[in-house]
Coordinates of C-alpha atoms and ligand atoms in Angstrom, one line a residue:
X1 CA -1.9 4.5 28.4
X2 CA -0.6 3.2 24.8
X3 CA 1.0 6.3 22.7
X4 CA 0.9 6.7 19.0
X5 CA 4.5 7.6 19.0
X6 CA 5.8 4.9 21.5
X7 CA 4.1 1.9 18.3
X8 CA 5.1 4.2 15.5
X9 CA 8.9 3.3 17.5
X10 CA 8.1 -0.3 17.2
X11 CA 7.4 -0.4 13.9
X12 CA 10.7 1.1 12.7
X13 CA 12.8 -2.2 12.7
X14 CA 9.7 -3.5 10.5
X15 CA 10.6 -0.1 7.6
X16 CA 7.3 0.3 8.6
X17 CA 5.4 3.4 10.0
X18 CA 2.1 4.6 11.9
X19 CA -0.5 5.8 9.1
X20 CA -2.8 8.1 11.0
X21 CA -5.7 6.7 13.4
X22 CA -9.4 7.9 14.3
X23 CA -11.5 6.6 16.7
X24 CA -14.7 4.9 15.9
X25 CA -16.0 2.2 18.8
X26 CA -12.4 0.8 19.3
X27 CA -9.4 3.3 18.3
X28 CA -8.4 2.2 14.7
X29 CA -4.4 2.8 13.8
X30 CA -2.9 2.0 10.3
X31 CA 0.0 0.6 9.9
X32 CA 1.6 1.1 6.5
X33 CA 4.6 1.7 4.3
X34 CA 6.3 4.6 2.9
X35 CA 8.4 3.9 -0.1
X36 CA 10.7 1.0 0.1
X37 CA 11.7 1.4 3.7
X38 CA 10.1 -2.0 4.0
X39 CA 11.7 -3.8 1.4
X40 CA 15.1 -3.3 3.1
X41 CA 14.0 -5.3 6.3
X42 CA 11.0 -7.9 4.6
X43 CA 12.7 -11.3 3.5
X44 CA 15.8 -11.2 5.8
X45 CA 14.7 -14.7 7.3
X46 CA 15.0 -17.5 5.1
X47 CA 12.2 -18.8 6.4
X48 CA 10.0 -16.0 5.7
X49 CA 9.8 -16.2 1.9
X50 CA 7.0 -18.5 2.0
X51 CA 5.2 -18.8 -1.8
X52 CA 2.1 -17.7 -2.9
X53 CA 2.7 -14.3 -0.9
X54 CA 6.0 -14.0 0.6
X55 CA 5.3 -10.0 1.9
X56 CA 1.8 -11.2 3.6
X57 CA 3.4 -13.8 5.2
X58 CA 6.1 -11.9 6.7
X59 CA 3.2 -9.3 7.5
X60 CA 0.9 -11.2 9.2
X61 CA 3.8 -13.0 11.1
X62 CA 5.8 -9.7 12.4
X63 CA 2.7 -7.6 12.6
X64 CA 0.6 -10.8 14.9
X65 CA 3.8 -10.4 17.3
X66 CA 4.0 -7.1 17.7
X67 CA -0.4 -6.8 18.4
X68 CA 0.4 -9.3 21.1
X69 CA 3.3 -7.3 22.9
X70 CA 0.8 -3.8 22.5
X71 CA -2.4 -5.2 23.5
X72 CA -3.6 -5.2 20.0
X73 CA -6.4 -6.5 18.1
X74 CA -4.8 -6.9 14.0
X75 CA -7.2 -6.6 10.4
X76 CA -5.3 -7.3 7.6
X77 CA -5.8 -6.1 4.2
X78 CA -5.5 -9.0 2.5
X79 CA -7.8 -11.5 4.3
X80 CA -10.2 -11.9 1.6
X81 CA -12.7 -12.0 -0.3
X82 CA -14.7 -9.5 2.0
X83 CA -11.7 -7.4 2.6
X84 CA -11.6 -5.0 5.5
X85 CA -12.2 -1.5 3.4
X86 CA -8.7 -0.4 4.2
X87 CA -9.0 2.9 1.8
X88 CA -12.0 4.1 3.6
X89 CA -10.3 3.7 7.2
X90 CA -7.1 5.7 5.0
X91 CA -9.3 8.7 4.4
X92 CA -9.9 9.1 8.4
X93 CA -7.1 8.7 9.3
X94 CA -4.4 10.4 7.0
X95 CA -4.0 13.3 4.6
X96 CA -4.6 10.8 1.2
X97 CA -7.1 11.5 -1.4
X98 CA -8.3 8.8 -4.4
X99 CA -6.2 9.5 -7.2
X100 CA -7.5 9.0 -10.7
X101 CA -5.9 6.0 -11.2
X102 CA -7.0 4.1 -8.3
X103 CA -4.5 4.0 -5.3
X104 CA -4.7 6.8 -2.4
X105 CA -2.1 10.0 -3.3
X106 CA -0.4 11.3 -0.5
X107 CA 0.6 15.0 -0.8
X108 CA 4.0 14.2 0.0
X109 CA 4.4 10.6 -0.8
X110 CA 2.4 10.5 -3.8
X111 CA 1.1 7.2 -4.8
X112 CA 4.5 5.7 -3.4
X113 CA 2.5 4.0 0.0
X114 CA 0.5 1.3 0.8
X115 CA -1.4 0.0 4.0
X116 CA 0.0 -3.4 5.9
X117 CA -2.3 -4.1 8.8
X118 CA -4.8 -2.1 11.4
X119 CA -4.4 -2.5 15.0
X120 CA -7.3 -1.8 17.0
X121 CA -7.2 -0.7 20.9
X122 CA -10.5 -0.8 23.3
X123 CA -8.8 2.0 25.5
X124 CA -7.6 5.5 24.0
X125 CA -4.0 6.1 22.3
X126 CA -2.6 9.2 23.3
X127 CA -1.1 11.4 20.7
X128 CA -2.6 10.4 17.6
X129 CA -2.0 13.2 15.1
X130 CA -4.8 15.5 13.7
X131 CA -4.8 15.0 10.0
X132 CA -3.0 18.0 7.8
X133 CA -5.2 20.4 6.4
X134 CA -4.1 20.2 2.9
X135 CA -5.5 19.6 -0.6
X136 CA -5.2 16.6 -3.0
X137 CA -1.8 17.2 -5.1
X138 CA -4.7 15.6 -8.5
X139 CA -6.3 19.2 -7.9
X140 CA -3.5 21.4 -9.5
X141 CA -2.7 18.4 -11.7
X142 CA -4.0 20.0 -14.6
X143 CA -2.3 17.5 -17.5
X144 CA -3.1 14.4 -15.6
X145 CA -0.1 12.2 -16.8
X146 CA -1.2 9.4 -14.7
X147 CA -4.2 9.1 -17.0
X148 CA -2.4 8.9 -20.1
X149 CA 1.3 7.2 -19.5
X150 CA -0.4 3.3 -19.6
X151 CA 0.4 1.7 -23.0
X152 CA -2.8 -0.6 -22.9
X153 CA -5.2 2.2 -21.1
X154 CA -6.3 0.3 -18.0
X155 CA -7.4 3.8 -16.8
X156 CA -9.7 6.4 -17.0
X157 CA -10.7 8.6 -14.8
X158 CA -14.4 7.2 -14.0
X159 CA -14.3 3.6 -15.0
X160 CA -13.0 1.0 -12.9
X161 CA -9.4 0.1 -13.3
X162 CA -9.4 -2.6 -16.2
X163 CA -6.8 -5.0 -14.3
X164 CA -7.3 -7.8 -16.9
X165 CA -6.0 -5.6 -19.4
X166 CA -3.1 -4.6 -17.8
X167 CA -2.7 -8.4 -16.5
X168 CA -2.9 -9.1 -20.4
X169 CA 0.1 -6.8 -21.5
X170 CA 2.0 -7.5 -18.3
X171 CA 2.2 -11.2 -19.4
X172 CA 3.2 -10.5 -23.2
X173 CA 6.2 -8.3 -22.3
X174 CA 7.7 -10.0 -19.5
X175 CA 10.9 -8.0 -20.2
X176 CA 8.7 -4.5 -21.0
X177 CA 9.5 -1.2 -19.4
X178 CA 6.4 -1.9 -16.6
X179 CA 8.0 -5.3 -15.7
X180 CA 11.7 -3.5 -15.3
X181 CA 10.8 -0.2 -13.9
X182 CA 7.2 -0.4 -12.4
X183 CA 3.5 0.6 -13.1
X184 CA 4.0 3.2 -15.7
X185 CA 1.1 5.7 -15.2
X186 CA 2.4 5.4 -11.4
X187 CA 6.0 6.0 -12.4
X188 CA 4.5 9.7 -14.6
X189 CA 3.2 11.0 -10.8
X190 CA 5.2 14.1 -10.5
X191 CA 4.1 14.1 -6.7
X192 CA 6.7 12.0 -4.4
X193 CA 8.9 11.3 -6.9
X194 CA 12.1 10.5 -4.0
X195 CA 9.6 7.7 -2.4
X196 CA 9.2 5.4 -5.5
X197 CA 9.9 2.2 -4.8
X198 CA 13.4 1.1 -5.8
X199 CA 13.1 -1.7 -8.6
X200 CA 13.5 -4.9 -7.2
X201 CA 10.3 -4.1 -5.4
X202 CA 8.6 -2.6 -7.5
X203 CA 9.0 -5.8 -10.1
X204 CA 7.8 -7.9 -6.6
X205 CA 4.3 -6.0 -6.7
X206 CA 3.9 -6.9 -10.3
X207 CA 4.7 -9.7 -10.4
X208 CA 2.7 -10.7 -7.2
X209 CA 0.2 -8.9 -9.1
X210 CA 0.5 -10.6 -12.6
X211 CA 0.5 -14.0 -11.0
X212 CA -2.3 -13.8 -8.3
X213 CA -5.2 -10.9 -9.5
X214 CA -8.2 -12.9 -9.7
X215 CA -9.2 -14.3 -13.1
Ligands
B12_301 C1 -8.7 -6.9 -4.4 C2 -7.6 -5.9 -4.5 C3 -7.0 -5.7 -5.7 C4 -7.5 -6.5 -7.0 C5 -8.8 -5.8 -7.5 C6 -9.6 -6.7 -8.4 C7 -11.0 -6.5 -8.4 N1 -11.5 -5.6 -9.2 O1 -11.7 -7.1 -7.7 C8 -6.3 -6.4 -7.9 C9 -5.5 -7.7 -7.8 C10 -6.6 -6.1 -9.4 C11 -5.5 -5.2 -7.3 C12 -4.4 -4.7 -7.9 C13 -3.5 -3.8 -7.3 N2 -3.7 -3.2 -6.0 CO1 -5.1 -3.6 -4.9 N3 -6.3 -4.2 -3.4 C14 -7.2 -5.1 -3.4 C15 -7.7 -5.2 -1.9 C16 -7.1 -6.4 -1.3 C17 -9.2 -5.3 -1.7 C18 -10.1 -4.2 -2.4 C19 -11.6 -4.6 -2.3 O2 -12.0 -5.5 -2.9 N4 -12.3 -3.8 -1.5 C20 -13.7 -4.1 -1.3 C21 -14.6 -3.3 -2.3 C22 -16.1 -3.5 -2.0 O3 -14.3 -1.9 -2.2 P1 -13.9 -1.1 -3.5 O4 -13.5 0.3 -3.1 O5 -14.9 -1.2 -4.6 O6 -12.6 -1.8 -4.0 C23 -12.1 -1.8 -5.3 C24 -10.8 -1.0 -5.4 O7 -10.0 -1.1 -4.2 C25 -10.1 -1.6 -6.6 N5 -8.7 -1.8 -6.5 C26 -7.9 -2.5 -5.7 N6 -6.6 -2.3 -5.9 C27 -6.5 -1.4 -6.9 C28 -5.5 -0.9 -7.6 C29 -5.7 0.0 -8.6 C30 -4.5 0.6 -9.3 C31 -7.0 0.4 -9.0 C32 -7.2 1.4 -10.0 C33 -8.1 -0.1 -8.3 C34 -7.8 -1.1 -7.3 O8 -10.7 -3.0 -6.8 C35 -11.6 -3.2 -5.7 C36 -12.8 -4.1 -6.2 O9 -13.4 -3.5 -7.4 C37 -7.2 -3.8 -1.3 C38 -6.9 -3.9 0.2 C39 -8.1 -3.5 1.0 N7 -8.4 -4.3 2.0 O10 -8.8 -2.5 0.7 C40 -5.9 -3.6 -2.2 C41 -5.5 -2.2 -2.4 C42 -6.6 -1.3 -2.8 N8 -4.6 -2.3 -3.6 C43 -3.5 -1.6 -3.6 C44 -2.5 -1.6 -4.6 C45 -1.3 -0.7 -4.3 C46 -2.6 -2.4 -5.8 C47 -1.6 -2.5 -6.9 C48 -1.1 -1.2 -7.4 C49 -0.4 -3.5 -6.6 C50 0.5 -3.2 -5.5 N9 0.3 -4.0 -4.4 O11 1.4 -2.4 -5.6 C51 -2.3 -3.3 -8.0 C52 -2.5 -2.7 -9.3 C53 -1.5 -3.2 -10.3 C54 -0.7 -2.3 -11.0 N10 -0.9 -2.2 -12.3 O12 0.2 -1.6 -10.4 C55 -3.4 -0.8 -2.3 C56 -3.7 0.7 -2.6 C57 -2.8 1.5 -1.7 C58 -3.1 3.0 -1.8 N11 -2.0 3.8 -1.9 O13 -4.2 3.4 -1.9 C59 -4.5 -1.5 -1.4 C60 -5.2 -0.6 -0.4 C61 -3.6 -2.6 -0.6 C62 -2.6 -2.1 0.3 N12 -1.9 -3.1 0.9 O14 -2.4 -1.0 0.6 N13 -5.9 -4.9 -6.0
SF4_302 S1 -0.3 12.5 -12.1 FE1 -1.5 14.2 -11.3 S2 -3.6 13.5 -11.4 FE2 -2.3 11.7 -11.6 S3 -2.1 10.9 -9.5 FE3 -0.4 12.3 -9.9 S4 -1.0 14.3 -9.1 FE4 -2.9 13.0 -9.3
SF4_303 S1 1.6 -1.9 -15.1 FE1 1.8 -1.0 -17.2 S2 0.1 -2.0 -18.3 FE2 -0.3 -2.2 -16.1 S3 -1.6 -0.4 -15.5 FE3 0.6 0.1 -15.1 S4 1.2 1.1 -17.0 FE4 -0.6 0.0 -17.5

């Protein structure tokens, strides 16, 4: 039989880490990042720094390889429009709430994650873990600094994130604090402050970002 921790092993020369699984017709397991574990081992091959989306690439190429060795089935979250709804499969599968602004918040992690592929098995995975009985860290947040840190307001806590806005700002002060040291309202999380993601990758998100959001 496959075993949760046996792929979570694989996955460690990648920097990246098993996210939780349920079972739902197939058995579903997310594969994801925890800070910039990732960043350390992504782009090491020349070759792999293929333009628009160097980090998909290198994704879809490690992550294909590694399905085929398991006996895997591989989503991606980033085959699109009609994206696989990677958030919803998060919520099964792991201890990660919606934070105000948007992204899931991981009680220890904070907003400092994100979800790289889903492999899907016919047969049962032993050992997937049951999903911590904890609370969402936004619950005792009582001064929500998230909400107020973003210098053009892209959020608010019921409206839709205004990316355009952000996109808009972003492109005025190439050499502003957001472009040097990352999303700002992410950056006043108190929750998982040791998992940010060091600059340089950071600056690739947003920039990624900046350059491809739809128009
Ligand atoms: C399209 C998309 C975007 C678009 C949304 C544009 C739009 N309104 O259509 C844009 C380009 C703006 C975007 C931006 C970002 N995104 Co995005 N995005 C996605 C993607 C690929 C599909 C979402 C979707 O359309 N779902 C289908 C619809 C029907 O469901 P929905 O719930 O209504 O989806 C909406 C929200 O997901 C929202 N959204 C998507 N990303 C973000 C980010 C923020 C900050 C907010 C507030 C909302 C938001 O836009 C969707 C459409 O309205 C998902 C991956 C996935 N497959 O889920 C990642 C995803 C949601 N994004 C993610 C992230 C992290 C970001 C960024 C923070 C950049 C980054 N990679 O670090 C940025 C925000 C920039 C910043 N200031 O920091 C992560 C969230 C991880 C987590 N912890 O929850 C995901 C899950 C990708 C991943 N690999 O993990 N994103
Ligand atoms: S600042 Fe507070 S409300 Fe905002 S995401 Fe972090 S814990 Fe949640
Ligand atoms: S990157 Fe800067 S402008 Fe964009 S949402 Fe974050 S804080 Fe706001």
């Amino acid at each position: 039989m496959v075993s949760y921790l046996d792929i979570d092993k694989e996955l460690e020369p990648y920097g990246l880490c098993l996210r939780g699984g349920f079972v739902e017709n197939s058995t579903y397991l997310l594969v994801g990042n925890v800070g910039s574990k990732m960043w350390k081992q992504f782009g090491r091959e020349h070759e792999d720094w293929i333009e628009p989306n160097p980090m998909d690439n290198w994704t879809r190429k490690s992550m294909d390889a590694l399905a085929q060795k398991i006996g895997a089935t591989v989503i991606y979250p980033f085959d699109g429009p009609n994206y696989a709804p990677f958030q919803f499969w998060a919520e099964k599968a792991d201890c990660v709430f919606p934070s105000p602004i948007g992204p899931l918040i991981h009680p220890k992690y904070g907003l400092w994650h994100a979800y790289r592929a889903v492999f899907l098995f016919d047969q049962a995975v032993e050992d997937v873990p049951d999903i911590p009985d904890e609370a969402s860290p936004c619950e005792r947040c009582f001064t929500k600094p998230c909400l107020s840190s973003c210098p053009v307001e892209a959020f608010s806590q019921d409206k839709p994130f205004k990316f355009q806005k952000c996109i808009d700002f972003l492109n005025k002060n190439l050499e502003g604090s957001c472009m040097k040291y990352g999303c700002l309202a992410r950056q006043a999380c108190p929750v998982g402050k040791q998992y940010a993601y060091e600059r340089e990758h950071a600056f690739f998100h947003l920039e990624r970002f900046r350059r491809l959001a739809p128009k």
